[in-house]
CSV table of C-alpha atoms in Angstrom, one decimal:
chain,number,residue,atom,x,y,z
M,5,UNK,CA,-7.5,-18.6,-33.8
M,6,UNK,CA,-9.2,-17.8,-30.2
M,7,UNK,CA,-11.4,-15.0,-29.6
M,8,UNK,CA,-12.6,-15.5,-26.2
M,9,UNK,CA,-10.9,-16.1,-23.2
M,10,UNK,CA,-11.1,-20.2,-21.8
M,11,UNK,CA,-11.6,-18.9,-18.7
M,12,UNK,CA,-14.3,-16.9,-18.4
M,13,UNK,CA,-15.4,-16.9,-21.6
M,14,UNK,CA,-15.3,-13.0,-22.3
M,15,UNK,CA,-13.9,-11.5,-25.5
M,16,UNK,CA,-9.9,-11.5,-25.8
M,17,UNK,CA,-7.7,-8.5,-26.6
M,18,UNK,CA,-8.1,-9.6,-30.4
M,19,UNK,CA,-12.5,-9.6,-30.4
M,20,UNK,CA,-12.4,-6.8,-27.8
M,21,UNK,CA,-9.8,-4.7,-30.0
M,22,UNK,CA,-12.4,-5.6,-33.7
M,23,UNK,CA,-15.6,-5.2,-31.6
M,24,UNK,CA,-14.5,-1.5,-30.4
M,25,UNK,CA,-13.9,-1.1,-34.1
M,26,UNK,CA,-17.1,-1.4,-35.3
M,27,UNK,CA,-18.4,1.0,-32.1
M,28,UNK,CA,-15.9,3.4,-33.7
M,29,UNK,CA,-18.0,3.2,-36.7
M,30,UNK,CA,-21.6,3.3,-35.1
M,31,UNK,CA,-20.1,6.0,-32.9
M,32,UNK,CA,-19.3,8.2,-36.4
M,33,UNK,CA,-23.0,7.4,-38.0
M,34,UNK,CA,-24.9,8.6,-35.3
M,35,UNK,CA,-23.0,11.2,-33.9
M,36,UNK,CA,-22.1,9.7,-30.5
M,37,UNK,CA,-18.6,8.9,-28.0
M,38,UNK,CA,-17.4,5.6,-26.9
M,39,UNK,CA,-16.1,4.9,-23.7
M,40,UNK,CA,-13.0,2.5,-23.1
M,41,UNK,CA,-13.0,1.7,-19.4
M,42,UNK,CA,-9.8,-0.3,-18.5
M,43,UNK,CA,-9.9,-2.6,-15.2
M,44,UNK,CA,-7.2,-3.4,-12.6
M,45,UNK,CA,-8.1,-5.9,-9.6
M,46,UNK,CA,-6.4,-4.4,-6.3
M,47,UNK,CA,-5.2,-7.1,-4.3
M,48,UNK,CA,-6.0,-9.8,-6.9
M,49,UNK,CA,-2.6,-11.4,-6.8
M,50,UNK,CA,-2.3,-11.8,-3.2
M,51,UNK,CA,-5.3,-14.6,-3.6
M,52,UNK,CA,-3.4,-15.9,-6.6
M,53,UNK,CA,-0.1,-16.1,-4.8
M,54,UNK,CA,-1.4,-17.3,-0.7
M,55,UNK,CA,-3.9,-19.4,-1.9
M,56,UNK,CA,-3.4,-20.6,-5.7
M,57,UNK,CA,-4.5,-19.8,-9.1
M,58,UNK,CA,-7.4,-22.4,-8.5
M,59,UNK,CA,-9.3,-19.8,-6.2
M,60,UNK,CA,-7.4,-16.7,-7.8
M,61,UNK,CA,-9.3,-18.6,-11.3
M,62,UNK,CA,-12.7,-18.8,-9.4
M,63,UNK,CA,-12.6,-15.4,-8.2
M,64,UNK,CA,-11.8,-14.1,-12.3
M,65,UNK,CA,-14.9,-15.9,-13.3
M,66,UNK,CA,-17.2,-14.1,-10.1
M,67,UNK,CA,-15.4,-11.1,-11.6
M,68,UNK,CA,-16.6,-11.5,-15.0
M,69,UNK,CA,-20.1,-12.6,-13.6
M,70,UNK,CA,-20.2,-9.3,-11.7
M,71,UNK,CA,-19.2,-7.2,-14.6
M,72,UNK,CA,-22.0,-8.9,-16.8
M,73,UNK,CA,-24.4,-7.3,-14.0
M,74,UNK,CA,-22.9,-4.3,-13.8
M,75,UNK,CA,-23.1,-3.4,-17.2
M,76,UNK,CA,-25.8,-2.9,-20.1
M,77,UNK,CA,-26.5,-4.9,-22.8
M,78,UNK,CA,-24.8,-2.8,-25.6
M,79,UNK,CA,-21.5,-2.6,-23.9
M,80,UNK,CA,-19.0,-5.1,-24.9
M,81,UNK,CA,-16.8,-6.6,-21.6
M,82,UNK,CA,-13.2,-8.3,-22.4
M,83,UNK,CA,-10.5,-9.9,-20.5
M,84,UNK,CA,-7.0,-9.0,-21.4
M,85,UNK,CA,-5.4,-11.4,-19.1
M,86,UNK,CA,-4.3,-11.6,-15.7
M,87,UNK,CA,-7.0,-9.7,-13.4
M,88,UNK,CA,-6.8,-6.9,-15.9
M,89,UNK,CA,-10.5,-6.0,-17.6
M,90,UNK,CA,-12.0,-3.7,-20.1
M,91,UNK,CA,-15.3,-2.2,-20.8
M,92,UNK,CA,-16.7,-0.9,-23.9
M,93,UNK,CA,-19.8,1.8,-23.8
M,94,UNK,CA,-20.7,2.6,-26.8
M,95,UNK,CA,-23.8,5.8,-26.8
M,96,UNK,CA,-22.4,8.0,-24.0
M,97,UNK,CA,-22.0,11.7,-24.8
M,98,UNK,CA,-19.7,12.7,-22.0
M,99,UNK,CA,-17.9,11.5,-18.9
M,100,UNK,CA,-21.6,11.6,-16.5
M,101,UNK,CA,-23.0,9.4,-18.9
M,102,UNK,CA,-20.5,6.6,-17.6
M,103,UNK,CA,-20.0,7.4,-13.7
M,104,UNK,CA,-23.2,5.1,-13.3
M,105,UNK,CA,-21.8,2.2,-14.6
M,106,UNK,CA,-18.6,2.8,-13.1
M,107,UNK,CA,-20.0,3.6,-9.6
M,108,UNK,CA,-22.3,0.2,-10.1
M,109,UNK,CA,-18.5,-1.9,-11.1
M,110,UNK,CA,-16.9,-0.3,-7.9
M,111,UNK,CA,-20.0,-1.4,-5.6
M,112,UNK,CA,-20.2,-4.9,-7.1
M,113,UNK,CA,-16.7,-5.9,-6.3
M,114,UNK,CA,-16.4,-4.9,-3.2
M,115,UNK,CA,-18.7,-7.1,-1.9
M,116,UNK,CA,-16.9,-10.0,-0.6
M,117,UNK,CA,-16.4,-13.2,-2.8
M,118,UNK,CA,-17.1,-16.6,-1.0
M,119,UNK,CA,-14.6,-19.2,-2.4
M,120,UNK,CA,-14.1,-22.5,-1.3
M,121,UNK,CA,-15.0,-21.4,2.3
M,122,UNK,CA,-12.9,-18.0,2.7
M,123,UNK,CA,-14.2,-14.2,2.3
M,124,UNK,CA,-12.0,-12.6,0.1
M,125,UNK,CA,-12.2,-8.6,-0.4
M,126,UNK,CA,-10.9,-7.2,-3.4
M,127,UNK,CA,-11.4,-3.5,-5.1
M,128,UNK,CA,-10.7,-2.7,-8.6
M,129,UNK,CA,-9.3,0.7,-9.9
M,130,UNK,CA,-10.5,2.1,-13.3
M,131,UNK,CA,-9.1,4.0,-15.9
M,132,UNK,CA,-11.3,5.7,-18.5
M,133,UNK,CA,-10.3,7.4,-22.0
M,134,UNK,CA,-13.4,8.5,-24.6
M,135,UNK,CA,-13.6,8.6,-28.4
M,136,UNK,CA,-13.0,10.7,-30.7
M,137,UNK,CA,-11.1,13.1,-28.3
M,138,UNK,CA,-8.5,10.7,-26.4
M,139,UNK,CA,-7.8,8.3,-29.4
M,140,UNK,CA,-9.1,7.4,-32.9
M,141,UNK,CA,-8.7,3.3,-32.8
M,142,UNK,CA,-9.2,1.0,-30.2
M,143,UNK,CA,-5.4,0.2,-29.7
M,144,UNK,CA,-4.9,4.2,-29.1
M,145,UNK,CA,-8.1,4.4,-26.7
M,146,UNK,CA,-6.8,1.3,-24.7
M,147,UNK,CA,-3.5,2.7,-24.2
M,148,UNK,CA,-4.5,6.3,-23.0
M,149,UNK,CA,-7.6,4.4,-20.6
M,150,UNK,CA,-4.8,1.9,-18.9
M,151,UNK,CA,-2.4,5.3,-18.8
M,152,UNK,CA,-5.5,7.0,-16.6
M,153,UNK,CA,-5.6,3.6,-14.4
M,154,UNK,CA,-2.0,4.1,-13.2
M,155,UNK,CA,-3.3,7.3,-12.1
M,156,UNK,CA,-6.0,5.9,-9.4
M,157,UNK,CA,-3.1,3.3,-9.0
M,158,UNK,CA,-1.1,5.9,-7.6
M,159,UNK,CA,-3.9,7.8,-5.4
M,160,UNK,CA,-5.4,5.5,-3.6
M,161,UNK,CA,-6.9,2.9,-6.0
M,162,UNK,CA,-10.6,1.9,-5.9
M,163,UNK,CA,-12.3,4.8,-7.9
M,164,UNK,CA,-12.4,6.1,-11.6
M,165,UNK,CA,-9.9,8.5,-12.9
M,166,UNK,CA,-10.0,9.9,-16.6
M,167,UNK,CA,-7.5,10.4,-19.0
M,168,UNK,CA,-6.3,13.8,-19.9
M,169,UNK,CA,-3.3,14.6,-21.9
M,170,UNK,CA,-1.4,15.6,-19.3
M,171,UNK,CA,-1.1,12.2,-18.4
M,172,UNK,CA,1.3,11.2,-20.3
M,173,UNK,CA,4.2,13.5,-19.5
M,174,UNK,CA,3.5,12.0,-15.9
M,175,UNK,CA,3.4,8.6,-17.4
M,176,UNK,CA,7.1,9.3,-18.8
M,177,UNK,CA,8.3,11.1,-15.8
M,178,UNK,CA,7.2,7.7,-14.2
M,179,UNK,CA,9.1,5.4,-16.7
M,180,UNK,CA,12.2,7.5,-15.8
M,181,UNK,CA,11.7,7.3,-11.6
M,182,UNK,CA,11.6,3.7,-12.1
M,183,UNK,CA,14.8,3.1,-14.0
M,184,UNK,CA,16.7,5.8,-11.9
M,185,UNK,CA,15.2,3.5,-8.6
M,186,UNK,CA,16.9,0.6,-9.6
M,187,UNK,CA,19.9,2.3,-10.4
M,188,UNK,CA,19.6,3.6,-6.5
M,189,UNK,CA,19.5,-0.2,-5.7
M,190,UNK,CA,22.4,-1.0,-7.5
M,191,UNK,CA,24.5,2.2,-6.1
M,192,UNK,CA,23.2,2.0,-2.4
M,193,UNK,CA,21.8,5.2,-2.8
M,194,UNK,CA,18.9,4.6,-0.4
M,195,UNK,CA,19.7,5.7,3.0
M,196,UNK,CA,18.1,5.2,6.4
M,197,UNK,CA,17.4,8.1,9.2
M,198,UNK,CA,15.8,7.8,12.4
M,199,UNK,CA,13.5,9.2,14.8
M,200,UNK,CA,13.6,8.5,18.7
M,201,UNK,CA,11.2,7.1,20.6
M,202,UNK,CA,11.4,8.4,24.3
M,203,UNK,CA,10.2,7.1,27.6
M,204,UNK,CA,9.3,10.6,29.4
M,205,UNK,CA,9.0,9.0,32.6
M,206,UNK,CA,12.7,8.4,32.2
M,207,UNK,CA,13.9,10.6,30.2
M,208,UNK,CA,15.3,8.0,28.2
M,209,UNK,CA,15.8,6.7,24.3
M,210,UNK,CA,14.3,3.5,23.9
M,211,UNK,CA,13.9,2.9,20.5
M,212,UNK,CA,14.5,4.5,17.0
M,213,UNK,CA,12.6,4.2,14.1
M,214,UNK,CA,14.0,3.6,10.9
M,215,UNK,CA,13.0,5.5,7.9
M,216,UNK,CA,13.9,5.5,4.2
M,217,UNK,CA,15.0,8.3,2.6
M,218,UNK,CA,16.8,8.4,-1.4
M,219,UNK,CA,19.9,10.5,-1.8
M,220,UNK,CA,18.8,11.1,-5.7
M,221,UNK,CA,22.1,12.4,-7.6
M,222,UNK,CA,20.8,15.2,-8.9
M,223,UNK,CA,17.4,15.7,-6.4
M,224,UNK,CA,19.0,15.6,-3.1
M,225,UNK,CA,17.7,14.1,-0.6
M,226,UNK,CA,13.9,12.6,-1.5
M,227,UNK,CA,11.5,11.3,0.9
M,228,UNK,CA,8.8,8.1,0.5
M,229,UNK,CA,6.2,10.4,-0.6
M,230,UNK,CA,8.2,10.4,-4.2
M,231,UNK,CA,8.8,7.5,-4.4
M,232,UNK,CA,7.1,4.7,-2.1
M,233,UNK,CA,4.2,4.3,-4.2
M,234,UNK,CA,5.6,3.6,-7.6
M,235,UNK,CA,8.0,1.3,-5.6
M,236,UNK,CA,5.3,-0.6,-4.7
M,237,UNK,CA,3.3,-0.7,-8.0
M,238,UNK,CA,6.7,-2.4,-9.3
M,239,UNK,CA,7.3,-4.3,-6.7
M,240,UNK,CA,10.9,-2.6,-6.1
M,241,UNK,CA,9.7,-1.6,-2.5
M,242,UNK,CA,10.9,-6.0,-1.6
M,243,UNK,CA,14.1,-5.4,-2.4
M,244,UNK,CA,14.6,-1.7,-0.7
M,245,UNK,CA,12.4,-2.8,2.3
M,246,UNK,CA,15.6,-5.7,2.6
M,247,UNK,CA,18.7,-2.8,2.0
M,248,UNK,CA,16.5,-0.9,4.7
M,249,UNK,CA,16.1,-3.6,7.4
M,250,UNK,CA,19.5,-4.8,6.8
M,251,UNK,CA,20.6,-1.0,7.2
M,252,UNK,CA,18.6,-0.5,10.4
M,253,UNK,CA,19.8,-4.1,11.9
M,254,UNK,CA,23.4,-3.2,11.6
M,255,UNK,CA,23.0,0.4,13.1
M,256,UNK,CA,20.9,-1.0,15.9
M,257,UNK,CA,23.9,-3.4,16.6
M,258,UNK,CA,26.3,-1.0,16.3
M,259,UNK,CA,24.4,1.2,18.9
M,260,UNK,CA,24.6,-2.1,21.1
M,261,UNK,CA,28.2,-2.7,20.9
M,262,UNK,CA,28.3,1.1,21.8
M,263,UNK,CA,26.8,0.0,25.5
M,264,UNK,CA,23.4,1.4,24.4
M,265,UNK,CA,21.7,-2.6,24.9
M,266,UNK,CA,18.6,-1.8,25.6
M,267,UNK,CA,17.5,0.1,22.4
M,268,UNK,CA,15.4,-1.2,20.1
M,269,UNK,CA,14.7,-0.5,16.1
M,270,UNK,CA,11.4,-0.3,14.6
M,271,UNK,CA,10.9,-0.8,10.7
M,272,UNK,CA,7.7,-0.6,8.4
M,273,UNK,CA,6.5,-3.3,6.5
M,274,UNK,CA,4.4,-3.4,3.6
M,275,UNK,CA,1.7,-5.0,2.3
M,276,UNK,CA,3.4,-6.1,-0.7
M,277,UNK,CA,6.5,-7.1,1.7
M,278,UNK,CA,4.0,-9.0,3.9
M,279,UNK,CA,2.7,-11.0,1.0
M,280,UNK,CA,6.3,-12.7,0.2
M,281,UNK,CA,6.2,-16.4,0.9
M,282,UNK,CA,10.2,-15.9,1.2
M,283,UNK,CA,9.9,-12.8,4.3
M,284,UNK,CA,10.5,-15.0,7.7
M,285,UNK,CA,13.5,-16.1,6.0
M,286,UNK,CA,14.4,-13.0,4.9
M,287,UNK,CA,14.1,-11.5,8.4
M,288,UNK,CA,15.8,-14.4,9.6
M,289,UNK,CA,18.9,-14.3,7.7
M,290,UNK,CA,19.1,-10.2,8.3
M,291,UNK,CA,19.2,-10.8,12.4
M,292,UNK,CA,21.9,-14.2,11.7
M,293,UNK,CA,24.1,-11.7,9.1
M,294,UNK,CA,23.9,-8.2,11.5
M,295,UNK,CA,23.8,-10.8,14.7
M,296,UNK,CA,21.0,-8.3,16.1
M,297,UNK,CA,19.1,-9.8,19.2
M,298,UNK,CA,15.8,-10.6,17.6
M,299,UNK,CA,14.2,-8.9,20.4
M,300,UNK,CA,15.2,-6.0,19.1
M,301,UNK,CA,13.6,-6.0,16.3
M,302,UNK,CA,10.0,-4.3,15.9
M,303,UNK,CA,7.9,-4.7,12.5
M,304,UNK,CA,5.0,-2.4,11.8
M,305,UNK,CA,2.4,-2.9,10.3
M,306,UNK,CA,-0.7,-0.8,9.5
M,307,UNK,CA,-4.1,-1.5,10.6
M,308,UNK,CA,-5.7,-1.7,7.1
M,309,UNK,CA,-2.5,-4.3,6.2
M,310,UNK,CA,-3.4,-6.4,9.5
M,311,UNK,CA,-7.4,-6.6,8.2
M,312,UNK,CA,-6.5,-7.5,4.3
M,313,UNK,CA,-6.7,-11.6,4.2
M,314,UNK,CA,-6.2,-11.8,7.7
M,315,UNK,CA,-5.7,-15.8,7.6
M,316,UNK,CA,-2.4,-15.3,5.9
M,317,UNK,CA,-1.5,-12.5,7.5
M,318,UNK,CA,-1.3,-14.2,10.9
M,319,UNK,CA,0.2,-17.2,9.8
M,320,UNK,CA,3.3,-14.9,8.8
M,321,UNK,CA,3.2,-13.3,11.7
M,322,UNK,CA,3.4,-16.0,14.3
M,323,UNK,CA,6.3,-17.0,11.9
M,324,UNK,CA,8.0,-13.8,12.4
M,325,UNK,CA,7.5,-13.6,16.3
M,326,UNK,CA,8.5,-17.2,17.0
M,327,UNK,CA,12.0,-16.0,15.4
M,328,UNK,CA,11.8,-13.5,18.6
M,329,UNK,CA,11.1,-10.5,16.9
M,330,UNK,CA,8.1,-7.8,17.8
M,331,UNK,CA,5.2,-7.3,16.0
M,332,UNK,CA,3.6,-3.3,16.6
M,333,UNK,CA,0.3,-2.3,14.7
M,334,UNK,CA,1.2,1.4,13.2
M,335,UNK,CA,-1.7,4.2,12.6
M,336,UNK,CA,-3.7,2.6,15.2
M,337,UNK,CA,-7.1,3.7,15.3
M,338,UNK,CA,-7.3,4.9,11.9
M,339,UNK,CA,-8.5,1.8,10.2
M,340,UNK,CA,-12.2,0.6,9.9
M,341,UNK,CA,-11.6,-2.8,11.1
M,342,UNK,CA,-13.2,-4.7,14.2
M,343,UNK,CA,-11.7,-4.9,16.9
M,344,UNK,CA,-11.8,-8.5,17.4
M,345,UNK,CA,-8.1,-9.1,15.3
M,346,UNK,CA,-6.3,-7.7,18.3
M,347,UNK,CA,-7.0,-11.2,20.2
M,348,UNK,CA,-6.3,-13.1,17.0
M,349,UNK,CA,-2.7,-11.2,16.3
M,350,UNK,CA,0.4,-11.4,17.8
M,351,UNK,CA,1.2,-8.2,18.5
M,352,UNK,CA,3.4,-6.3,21.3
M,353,UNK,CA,2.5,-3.0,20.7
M,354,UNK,CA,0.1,-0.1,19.5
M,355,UNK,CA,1.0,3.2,17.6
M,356,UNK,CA,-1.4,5.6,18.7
M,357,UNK,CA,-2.2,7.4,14.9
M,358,UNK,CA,-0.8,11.5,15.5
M,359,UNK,CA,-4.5,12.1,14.4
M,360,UNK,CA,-5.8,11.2,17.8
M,361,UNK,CA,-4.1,13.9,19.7
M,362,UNK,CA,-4.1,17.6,17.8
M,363,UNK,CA,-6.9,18.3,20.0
M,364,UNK,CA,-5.6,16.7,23.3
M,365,UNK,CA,-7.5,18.7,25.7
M,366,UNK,CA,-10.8,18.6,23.8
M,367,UNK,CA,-12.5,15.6,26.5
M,368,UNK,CA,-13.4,13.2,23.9
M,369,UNK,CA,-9.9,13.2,22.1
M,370,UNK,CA,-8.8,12.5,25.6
M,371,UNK,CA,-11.0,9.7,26.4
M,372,UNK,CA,-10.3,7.8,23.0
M,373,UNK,CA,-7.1,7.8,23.8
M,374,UNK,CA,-7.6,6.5,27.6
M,375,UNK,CA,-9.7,3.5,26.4
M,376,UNK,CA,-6.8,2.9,23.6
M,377,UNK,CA,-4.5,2.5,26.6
M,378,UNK,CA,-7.0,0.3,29.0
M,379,UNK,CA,-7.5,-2.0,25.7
M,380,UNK,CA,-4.0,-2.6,25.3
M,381,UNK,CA,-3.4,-2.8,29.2
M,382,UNK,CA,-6.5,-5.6,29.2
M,383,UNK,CA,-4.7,-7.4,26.7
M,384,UNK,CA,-1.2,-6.7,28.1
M,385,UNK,CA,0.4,-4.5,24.6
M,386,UNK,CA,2.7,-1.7,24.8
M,387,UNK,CA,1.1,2.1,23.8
M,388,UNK,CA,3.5,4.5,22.1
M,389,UNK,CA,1.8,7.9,20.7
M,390,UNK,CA,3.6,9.1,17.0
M,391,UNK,CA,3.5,12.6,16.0
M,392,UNK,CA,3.7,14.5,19.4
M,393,UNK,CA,5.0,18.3,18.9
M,394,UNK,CA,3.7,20.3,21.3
M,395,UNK,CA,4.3,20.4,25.2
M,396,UNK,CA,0.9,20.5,25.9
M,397,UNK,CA,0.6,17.3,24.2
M,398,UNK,CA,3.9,16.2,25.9
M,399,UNK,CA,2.4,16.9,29.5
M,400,UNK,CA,-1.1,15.4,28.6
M,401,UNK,CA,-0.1,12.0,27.7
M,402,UNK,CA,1.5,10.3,30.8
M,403,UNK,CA,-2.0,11.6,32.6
M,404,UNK,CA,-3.3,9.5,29.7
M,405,UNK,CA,-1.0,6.4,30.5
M,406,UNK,CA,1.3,7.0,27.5
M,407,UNK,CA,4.9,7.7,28.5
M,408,UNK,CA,6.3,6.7,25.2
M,409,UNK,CA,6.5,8.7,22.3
M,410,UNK,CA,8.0,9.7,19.1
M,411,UNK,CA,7.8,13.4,17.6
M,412,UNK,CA,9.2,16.4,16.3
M,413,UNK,CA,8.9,17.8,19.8
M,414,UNK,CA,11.9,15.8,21.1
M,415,UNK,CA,13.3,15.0,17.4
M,416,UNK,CA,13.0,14.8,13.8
M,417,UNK,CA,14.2,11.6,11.7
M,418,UNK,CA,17.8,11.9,11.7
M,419,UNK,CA,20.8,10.5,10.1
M,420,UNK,CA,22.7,7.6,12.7
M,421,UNK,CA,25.8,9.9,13.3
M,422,UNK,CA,23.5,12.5,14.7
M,423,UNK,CA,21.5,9.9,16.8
M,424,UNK,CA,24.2,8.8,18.2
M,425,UNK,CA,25.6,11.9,19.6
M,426,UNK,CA,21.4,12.1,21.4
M,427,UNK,CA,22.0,8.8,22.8
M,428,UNK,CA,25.2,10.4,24.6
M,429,UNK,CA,23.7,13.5,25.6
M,430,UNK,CA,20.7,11.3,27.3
M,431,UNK,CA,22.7,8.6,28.9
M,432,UNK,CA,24.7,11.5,31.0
């Protein structure tokens, strides 16, 4: 029977689970708590499925190498398969005691891993439950430690939460939001609304952009703050990122057959989405099915998705643009990348992040945003600013070089009967 895993040679669920039991008992003698720290790679399976499990298997043992270091000498480090990890600490007294070693785990892998010529970053999320008070074997502990890890899965990843009871109704209420979202799938519940993007110069709507919103049976209307993330976390968000593009390519046509020809739609993508070897495809078959003009079509992307295994990501990119789609680069600004991917991309277009302008006439708000637009001039982009509500930002911007823009100043998202009845009013 095996007790240690082939690949890395750490202790398997089975030794991990019988060497926690005999902390349990040291823990009882002398009076002490044990921590169960549980371990989830973010980004792992993106290596595993660009570039292969032979790099994704090189990276798990640098993983385990790295968790040797960051740890002592008493604490017991398993593998439960996949890029999932646990940590044992026995002699801790309260949650302080294990923030050092949790803080040195976080550090260590987010250093970059050199494999096989590439730089790959990766971050890992941690879940943390103590003995006696959150379990009293090392099944229960386990549990309660990977119930706290879904927690920093859904804010933001990359730190250390701790279990507390509490968890555990959320942990149900999650269960539930995950059946009833691929009910919505099945029932079409998911619908799209859009915002306008105007040219002020002209007065004119030149684009929409499409966003999803859940018309729960009993909830009402929800928006992707309730439910994005956990579509994401189950991967749910591929298939409701293809209703919503397909959605948002037949309105667009629609609007074209209506004589309004020259508008175009603009629709997020994911990271997860992103990562699908089957997406160009995908895309392609949308714009053949809805027989939209691929020009029409803008994908956005985020910053942080653009700098995450960049290699890959502009491979599928140049895929998606040679289909004769638009590529835009949403949040711009906001990310803590360099620069230099804006030569390497093939992008159209930057979203100027609504962060940049709430203080438009302080001068260095308006200078950031005057070197955003002689950047993307220099390299020949388009500049639209999100999240305009004021006039005085309105009135700013054109001195500024931006003429497009999207906000609640001109519009909120909307569903397509409404739009349509704007595009009217604008085109008399």
């Amino acid at each position: 029977m095996a007790y240690y895993d082939a690949l890395t040679d750490l202790p398997n669920r089975r030794m991990f689970e019988r060497k926690v039991m005999m902390q349990l008992n040291d823990a009882d003698k002398h009076q002490t708590k044990i921590a169960i720290l549980f371990l989830d790679l973010d980004g792992f399976k993106f290596i595993n499925d660009s570039l292969g499990h032979g790099i994704g298997d090189q990276v798990l043992k640098e993983v385990a190498h790295r968790l040797k270091r960051s740890t002592r000498e008493i604490d017991t480090i398993g593998r439960m398969g996949g890029d999932e990890f646990t940590v044992c600490v026995p002699q801790v007294q309260n949650s302080l005691d294990i923030e050092p070693i949790a803080q040195r785990i976080l550090e260590e892998l987010r250093l970059p891993f050199h494999v096989q010529g590439h730089d790959f970053y990766l971050t890992v999320s941690i879940g943390a439950a103590f003995y006696p008070e959150h379990g009293h074997h090392a099944e229960m502990l386990m549990h309660h430690a990977d119930t706290a890890l879904y927690k920093v899965k859904e804010n933001g990843k990359n730190h250390l939460r701790i279990y507390s009871p509490t968890m555990n109704e959320e942990a149900v209420h999650r269960q539930q939001l995950e059946s009833e979202l691929h009910k919505a799938l099945e029932r079409n519940q998911f619908v799209v609304h859009y915002q306008p993007q105007i040219d002020v110069q002209t007065d004119t709507i030149i684009g929409m952009e499409a966003l999803v919103r859940w018309n729960h049976p009993t909830h009402g209307l929800l928006y992707p703050a309730d439910f994005i993330a956990i579509s994401e976390e189950t991967g749910l968000i591929v298939p409701i990122g293809s209703q919503v593009l397909d959605i948002a390519c037949r309105q667009c046509k629609e609007w074209h057959n209506m004589g309004f020809t020259n508008l175009r739609i603009a629709v997020n993508l994911s990271q997860i989405q992103l990562r699908q070897e089957n997406l160009v495809q995908m895309v392609e078959r949308i714009l053949q099915e809805t027989k939209l003009v691929p020009a029409s079509l803008e994908l956005e992307i985020t910053e942080s998705i653009a700098m995450h295994n960049a290699d890959f990501v502009v491979s599928q990119l140049h895929k998606l643009v040679a289909l004769g789609i638009q590529i835009s680069i949403d949040d711009f600004g906001t990310g803590f990348s360099s620069l230099s991917y804006l030569s390497k991309f093939p992008i159209h277009r930057l979203k100027i992040d609504r962060s940049f302008i709430t203080n438009i006439s302080n001068h260095s708000e308006s200078a950031i945003i005057s070197s955003i637009v002689g950047l993307a001039q220099n390299l020949n982009l388009g500049v639209i600013v999100e999240g305009v509500e004021t006039e005085l930002q309105r009135n700013a911007l054109p001195k500024l070089g931006c003429n497009e823009m999207q906000g609640y100043l001109f519009s909120k998202p909307l569903p397509a009967d409404v739009c349509l009845a704007l595009l009217q009013k604008k085109a008399h």
